[in-house]
PDB file of C-alpha atoms in Angstrom:
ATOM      1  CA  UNK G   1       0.000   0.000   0.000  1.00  0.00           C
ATOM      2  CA  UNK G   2       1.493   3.255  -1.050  1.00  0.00           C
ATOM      3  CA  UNK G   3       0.260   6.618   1.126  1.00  0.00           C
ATOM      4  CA  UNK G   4      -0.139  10.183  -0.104  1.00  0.00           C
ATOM      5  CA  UNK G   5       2.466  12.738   0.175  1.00  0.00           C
ATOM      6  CA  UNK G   6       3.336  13.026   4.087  1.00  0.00           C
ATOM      7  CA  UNK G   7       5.613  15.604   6.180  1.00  0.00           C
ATOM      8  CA  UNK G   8       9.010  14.167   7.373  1.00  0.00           C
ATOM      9  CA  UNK G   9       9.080  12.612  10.467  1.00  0.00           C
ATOM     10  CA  UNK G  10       7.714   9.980  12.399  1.00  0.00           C
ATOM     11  CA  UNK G  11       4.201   8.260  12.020  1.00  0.00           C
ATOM     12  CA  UNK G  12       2.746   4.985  13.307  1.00  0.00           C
ATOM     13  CA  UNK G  13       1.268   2.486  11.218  1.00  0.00           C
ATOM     14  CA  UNK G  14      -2.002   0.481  11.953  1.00  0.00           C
ATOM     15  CA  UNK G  15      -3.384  -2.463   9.931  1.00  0.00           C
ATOM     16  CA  UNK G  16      -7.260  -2.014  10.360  1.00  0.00           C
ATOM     17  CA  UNK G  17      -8.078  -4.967   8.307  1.00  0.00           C
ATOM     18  CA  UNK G  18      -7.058  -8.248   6.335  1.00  0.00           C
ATOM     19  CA  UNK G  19      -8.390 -11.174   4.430  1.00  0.00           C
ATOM     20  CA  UNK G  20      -9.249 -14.756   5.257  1.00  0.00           C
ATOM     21  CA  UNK G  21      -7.577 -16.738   6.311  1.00  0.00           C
ATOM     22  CA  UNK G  22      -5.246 -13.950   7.843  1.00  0.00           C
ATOM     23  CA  UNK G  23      -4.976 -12.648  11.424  1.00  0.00           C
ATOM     24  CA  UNK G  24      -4.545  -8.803  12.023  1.00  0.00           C
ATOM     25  CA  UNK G  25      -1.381  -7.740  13.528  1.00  0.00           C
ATOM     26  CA  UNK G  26      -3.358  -4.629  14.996  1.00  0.00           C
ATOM     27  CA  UNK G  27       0.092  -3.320  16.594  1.00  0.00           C
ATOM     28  CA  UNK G  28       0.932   0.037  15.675  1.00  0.00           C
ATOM     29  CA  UNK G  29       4.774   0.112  14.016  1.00  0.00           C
ATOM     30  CA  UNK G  30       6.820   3.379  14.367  1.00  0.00           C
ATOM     31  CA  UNK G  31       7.688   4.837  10.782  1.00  0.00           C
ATOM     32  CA  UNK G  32      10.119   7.156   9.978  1.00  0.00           C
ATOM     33  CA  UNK G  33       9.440   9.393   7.117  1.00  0.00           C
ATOM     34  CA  UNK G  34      12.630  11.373   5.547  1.00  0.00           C
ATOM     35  CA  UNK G  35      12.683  14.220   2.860  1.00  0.00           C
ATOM     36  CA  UNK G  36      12.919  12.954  -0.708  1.00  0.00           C
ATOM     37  CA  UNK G  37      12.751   8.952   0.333  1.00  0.00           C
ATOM     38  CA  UNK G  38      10.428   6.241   0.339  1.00  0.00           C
ATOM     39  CA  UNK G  39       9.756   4.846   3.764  1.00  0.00           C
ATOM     40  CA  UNK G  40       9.196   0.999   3.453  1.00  0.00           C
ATOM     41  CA  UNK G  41       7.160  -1.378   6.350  1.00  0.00           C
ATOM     42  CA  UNK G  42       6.722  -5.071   5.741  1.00  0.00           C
ATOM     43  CA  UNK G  43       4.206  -6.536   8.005  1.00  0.00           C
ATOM     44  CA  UNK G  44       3.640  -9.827   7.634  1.00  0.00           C
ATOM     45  CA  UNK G  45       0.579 -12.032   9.029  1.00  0.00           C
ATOM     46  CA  UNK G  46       0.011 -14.986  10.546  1.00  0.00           C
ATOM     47  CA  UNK G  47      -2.622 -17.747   9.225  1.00  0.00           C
ATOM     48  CA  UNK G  48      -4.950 -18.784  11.647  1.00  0.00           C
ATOM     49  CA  UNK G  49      -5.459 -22.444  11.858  1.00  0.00           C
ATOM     50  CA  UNK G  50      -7.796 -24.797  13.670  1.00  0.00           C
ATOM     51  CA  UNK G  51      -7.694 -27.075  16.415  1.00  0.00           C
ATOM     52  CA  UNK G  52     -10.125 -29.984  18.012  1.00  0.00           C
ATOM     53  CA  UNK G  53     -11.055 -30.638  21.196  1.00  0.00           C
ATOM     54  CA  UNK G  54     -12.198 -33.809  22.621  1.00  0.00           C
ATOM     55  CA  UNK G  55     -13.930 -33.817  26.403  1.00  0.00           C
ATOM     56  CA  UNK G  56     -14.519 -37.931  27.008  1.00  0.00           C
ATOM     57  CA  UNK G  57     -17.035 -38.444  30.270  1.00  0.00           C
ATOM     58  CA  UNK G  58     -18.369 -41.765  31.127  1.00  0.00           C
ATOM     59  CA  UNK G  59     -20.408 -42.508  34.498  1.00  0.00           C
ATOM     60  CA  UNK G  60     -17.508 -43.043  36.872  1.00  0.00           C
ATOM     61  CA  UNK G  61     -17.764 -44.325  40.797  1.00  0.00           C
ATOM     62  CA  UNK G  62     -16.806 -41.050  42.564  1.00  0.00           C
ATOM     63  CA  UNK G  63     -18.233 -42.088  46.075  1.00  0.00           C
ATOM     64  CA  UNK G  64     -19.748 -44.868  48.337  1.00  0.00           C
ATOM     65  CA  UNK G  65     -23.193 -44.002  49.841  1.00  0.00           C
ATOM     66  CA  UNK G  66     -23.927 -45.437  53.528  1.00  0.00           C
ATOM     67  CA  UNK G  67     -27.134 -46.277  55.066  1.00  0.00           C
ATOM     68  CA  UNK G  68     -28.894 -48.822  57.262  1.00  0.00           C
ATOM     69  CA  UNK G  69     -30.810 -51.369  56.622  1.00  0.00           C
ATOM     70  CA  UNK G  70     -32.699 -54.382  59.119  1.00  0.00           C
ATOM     71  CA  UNK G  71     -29.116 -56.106  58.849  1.00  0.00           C
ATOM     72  CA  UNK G  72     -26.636 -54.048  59.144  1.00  0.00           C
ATOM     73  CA  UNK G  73     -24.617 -51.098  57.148  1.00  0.00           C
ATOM     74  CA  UNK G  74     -25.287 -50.972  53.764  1.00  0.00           C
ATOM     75  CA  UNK G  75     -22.753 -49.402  50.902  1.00  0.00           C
ATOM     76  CA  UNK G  76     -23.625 -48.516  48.128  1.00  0.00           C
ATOM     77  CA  UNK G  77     -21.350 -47.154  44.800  1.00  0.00           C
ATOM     78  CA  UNK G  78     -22.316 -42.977  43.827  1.00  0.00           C
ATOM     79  CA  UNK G  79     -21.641 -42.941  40.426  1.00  0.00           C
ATOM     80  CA  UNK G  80     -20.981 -39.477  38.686  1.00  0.00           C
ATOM     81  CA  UNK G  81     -20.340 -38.273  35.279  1.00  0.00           C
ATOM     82  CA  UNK G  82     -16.802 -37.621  34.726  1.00  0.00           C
ATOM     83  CA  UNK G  83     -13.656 -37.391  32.394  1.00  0.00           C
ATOM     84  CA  UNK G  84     -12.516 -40.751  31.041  1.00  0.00           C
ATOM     85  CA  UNK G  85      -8.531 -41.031  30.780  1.00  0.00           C
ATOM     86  CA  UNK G  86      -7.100 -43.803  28.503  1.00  0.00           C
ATOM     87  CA  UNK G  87      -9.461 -43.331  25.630  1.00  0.00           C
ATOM     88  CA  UNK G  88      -8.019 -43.121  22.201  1.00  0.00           C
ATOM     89  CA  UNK G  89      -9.099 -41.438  19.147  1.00  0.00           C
ATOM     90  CA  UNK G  90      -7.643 -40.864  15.339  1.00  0.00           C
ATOM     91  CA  UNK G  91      -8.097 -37.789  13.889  1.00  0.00           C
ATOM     92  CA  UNK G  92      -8.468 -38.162   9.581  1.00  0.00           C
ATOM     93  CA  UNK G  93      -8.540 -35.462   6.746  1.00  0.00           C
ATOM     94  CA  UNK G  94     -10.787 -35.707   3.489  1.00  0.00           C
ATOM     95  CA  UNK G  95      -8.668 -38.432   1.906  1.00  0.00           C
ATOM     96  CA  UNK G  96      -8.731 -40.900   5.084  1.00  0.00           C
ATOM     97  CA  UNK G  97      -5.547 -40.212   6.345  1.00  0.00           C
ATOM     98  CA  UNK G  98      -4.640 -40.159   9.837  1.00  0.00           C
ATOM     99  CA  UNK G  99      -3.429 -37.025  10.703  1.00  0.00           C
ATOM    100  CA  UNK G 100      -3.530 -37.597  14.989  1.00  0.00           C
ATOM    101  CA  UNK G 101      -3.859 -40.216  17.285  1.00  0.00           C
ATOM    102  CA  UNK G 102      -4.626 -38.547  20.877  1.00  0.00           C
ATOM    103  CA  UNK G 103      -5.384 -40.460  24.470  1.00  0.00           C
ATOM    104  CA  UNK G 104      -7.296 -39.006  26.389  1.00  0.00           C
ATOM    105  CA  UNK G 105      -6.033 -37.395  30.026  1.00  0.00           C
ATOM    106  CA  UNK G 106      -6.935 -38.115  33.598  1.00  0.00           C
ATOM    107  CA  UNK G 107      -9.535 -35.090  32.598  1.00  0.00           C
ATOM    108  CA  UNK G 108     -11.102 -37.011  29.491  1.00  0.00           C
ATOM    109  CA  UNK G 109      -9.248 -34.119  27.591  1.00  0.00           C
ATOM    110  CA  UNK G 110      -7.424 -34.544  24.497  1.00  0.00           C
ATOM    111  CA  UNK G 111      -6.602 -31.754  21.660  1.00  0.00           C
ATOM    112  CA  UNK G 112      -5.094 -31.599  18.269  1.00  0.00           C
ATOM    113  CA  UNK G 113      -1.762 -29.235  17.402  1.00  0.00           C
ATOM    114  CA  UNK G 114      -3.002 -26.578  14.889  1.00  0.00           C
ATOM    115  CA  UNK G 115      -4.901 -27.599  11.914  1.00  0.00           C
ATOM    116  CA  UNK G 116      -5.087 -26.036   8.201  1.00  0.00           C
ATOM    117  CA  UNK G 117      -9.029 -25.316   7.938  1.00  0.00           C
ATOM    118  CA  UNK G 118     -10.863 -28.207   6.138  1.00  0.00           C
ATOM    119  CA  UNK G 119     -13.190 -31.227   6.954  1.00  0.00           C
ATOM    120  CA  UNK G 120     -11.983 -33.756   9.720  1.00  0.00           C
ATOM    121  CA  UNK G 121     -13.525 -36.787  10.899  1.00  0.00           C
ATOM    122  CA  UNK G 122     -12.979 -38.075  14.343  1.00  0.00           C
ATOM    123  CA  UNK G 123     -13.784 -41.400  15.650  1.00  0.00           C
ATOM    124  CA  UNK G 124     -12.588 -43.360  19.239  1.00  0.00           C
ATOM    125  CA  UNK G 125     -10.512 -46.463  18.334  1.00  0.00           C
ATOM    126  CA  UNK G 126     -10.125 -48.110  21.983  1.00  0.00           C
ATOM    127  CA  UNK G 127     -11.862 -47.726  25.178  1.00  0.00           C
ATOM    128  CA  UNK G 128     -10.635 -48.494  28.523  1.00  0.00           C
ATOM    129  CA  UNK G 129     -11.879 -51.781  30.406  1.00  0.00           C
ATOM    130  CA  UNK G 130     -15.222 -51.594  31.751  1.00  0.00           C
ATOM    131  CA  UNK G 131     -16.852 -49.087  29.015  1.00  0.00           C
ATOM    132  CA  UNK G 132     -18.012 -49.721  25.984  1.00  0.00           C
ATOM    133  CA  UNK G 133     -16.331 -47.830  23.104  1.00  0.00           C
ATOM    134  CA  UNK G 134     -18.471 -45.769  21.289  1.00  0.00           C
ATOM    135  CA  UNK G 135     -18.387 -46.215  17.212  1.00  0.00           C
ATOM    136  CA  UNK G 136     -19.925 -42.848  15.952  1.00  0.00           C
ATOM    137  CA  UNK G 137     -17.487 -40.995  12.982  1.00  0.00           C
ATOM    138  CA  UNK G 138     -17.624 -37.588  14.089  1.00  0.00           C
ATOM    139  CA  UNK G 139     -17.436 -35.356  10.920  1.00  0.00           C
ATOM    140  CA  UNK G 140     -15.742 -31.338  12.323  1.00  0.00           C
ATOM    141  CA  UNK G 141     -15.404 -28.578   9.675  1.00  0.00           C
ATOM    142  CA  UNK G 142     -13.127 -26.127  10.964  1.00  0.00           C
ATOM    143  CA  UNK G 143     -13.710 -22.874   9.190  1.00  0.00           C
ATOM    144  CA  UNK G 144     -11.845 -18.959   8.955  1.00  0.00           C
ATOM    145  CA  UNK G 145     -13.768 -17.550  11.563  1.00  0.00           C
ATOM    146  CA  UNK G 146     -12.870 -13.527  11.308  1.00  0.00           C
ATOM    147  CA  UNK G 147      -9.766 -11.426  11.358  1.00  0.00           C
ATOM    148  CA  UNK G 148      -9.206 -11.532  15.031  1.00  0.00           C
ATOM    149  CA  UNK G 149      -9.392 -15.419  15.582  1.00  0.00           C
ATOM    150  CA  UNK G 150      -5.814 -16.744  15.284  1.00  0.00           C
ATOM    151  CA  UNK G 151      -6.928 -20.173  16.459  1.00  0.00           C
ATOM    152  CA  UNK G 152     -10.797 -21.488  15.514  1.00  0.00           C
ATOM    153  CA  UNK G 153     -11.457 -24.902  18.114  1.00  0.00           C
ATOM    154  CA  UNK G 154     -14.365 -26.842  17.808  1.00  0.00           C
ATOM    155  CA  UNK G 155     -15.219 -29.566  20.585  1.00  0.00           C
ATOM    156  CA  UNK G 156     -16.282 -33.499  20.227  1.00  0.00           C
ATOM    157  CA  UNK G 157     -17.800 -34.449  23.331  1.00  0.00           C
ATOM    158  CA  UNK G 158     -18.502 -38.018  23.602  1.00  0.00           C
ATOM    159  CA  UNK G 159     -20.164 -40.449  26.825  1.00  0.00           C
ATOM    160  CA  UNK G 160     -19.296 -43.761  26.386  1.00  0.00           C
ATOM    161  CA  UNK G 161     -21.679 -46.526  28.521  1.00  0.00           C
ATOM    162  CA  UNK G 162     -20.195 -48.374  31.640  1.00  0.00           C
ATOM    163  CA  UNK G 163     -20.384 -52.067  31.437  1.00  0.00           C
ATOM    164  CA  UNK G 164     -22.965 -52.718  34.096  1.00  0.00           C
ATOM    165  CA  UNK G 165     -21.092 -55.655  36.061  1.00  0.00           C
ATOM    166  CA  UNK G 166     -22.808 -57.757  38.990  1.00  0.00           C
ATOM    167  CA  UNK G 167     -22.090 -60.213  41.782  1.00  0.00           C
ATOM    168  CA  UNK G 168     -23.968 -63.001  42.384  1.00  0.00           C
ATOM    169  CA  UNK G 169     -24.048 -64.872  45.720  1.00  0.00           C
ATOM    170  CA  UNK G 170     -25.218 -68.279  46.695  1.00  0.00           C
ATOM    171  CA  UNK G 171     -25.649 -69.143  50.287  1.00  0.00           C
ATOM    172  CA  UNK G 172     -25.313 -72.551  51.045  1.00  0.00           C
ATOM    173  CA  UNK G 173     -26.291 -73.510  54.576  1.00  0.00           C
ATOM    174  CA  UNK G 174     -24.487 -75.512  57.058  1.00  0.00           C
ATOM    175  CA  UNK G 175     -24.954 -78.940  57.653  1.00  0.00           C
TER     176      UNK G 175
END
């Protein structure tokens, strides 16, 4: 971009605007403008990119309930919705190939390094023992948001089922 005529001297610089999939560098740069010279500023922007999130919950034993009962103490499991650690998950482009493979923390959390903006699909490969693994092919589009969005996320959350277990007990009397 080439200004009109200005005085010598100094002047700051501002980039009010850009074009996908660019991110502003909305800092003001210190010019110095001398008699009978061009003055030349390179500013250079950064893409944005895209990243994916995954939050993995499953219905977790967080606590053991007490109460009475005609023969005694009884305890019983609490079981709460929380994040699932151990899961894993590939992350594929357009053409079907694997671009991530991320396990899940002791948070359920997992997320991608920065993406280029396209169509993903993202599907769980193994569960841990005692939940099922859930099959869906999640399909994320991540997508130029605006101008002042260096990083565009976009979350999977997925539950997976616990794998009811029980105990049976037979009594046998004495003889």
């Amino acid at each position: 971009v080439t200004s009109g005529a200005l005085p010598a001297g100094s002047v700051y610089v501002k980039e009010l605007s850009t074009i996908s999939p660019y991110v502003i560098d909305s800092t003001a740069k210190p010019v110095t403008i001398s008699i009978n010279k061009t003055a030349t500023l390179n500013v250079e922007n950064i893409t944005a990119k895209g990243q994916i999130i995954i939050n993995k919950t499953a219905e977790q034993m967080t606590a053991v309930v007490e109460s009475s009962s005609d023969y005694g103490t009884v305890y019983s499991p609490k079981f709460t919705d929380t994040g699932l650690a151990g899961c894993v998950f590939e992350v594929k482009d357009a053409t079907g190939k694997t671009i991530a493979t991320l396990t899940t923390d002791k948070n359920g959390y997992a997320e991608t390094g920065l993406l280029e903006f396209a169509t993903y699909t993202v599907q769980e490969v193994s569960s841990v023992e005692g939940y099922t693994k859930d099959d869906t092919v999640h399909s994320i589009t991540l997508a130029y948001k605006d101008q002042n969005t260096p990083i565009v996320k976009a979350t999977v959350s997925v539950k997976n089922d616990r794998i009811p277990a029980s105990v049976k007990i037979n009594k046998m009397t004495e003889r």
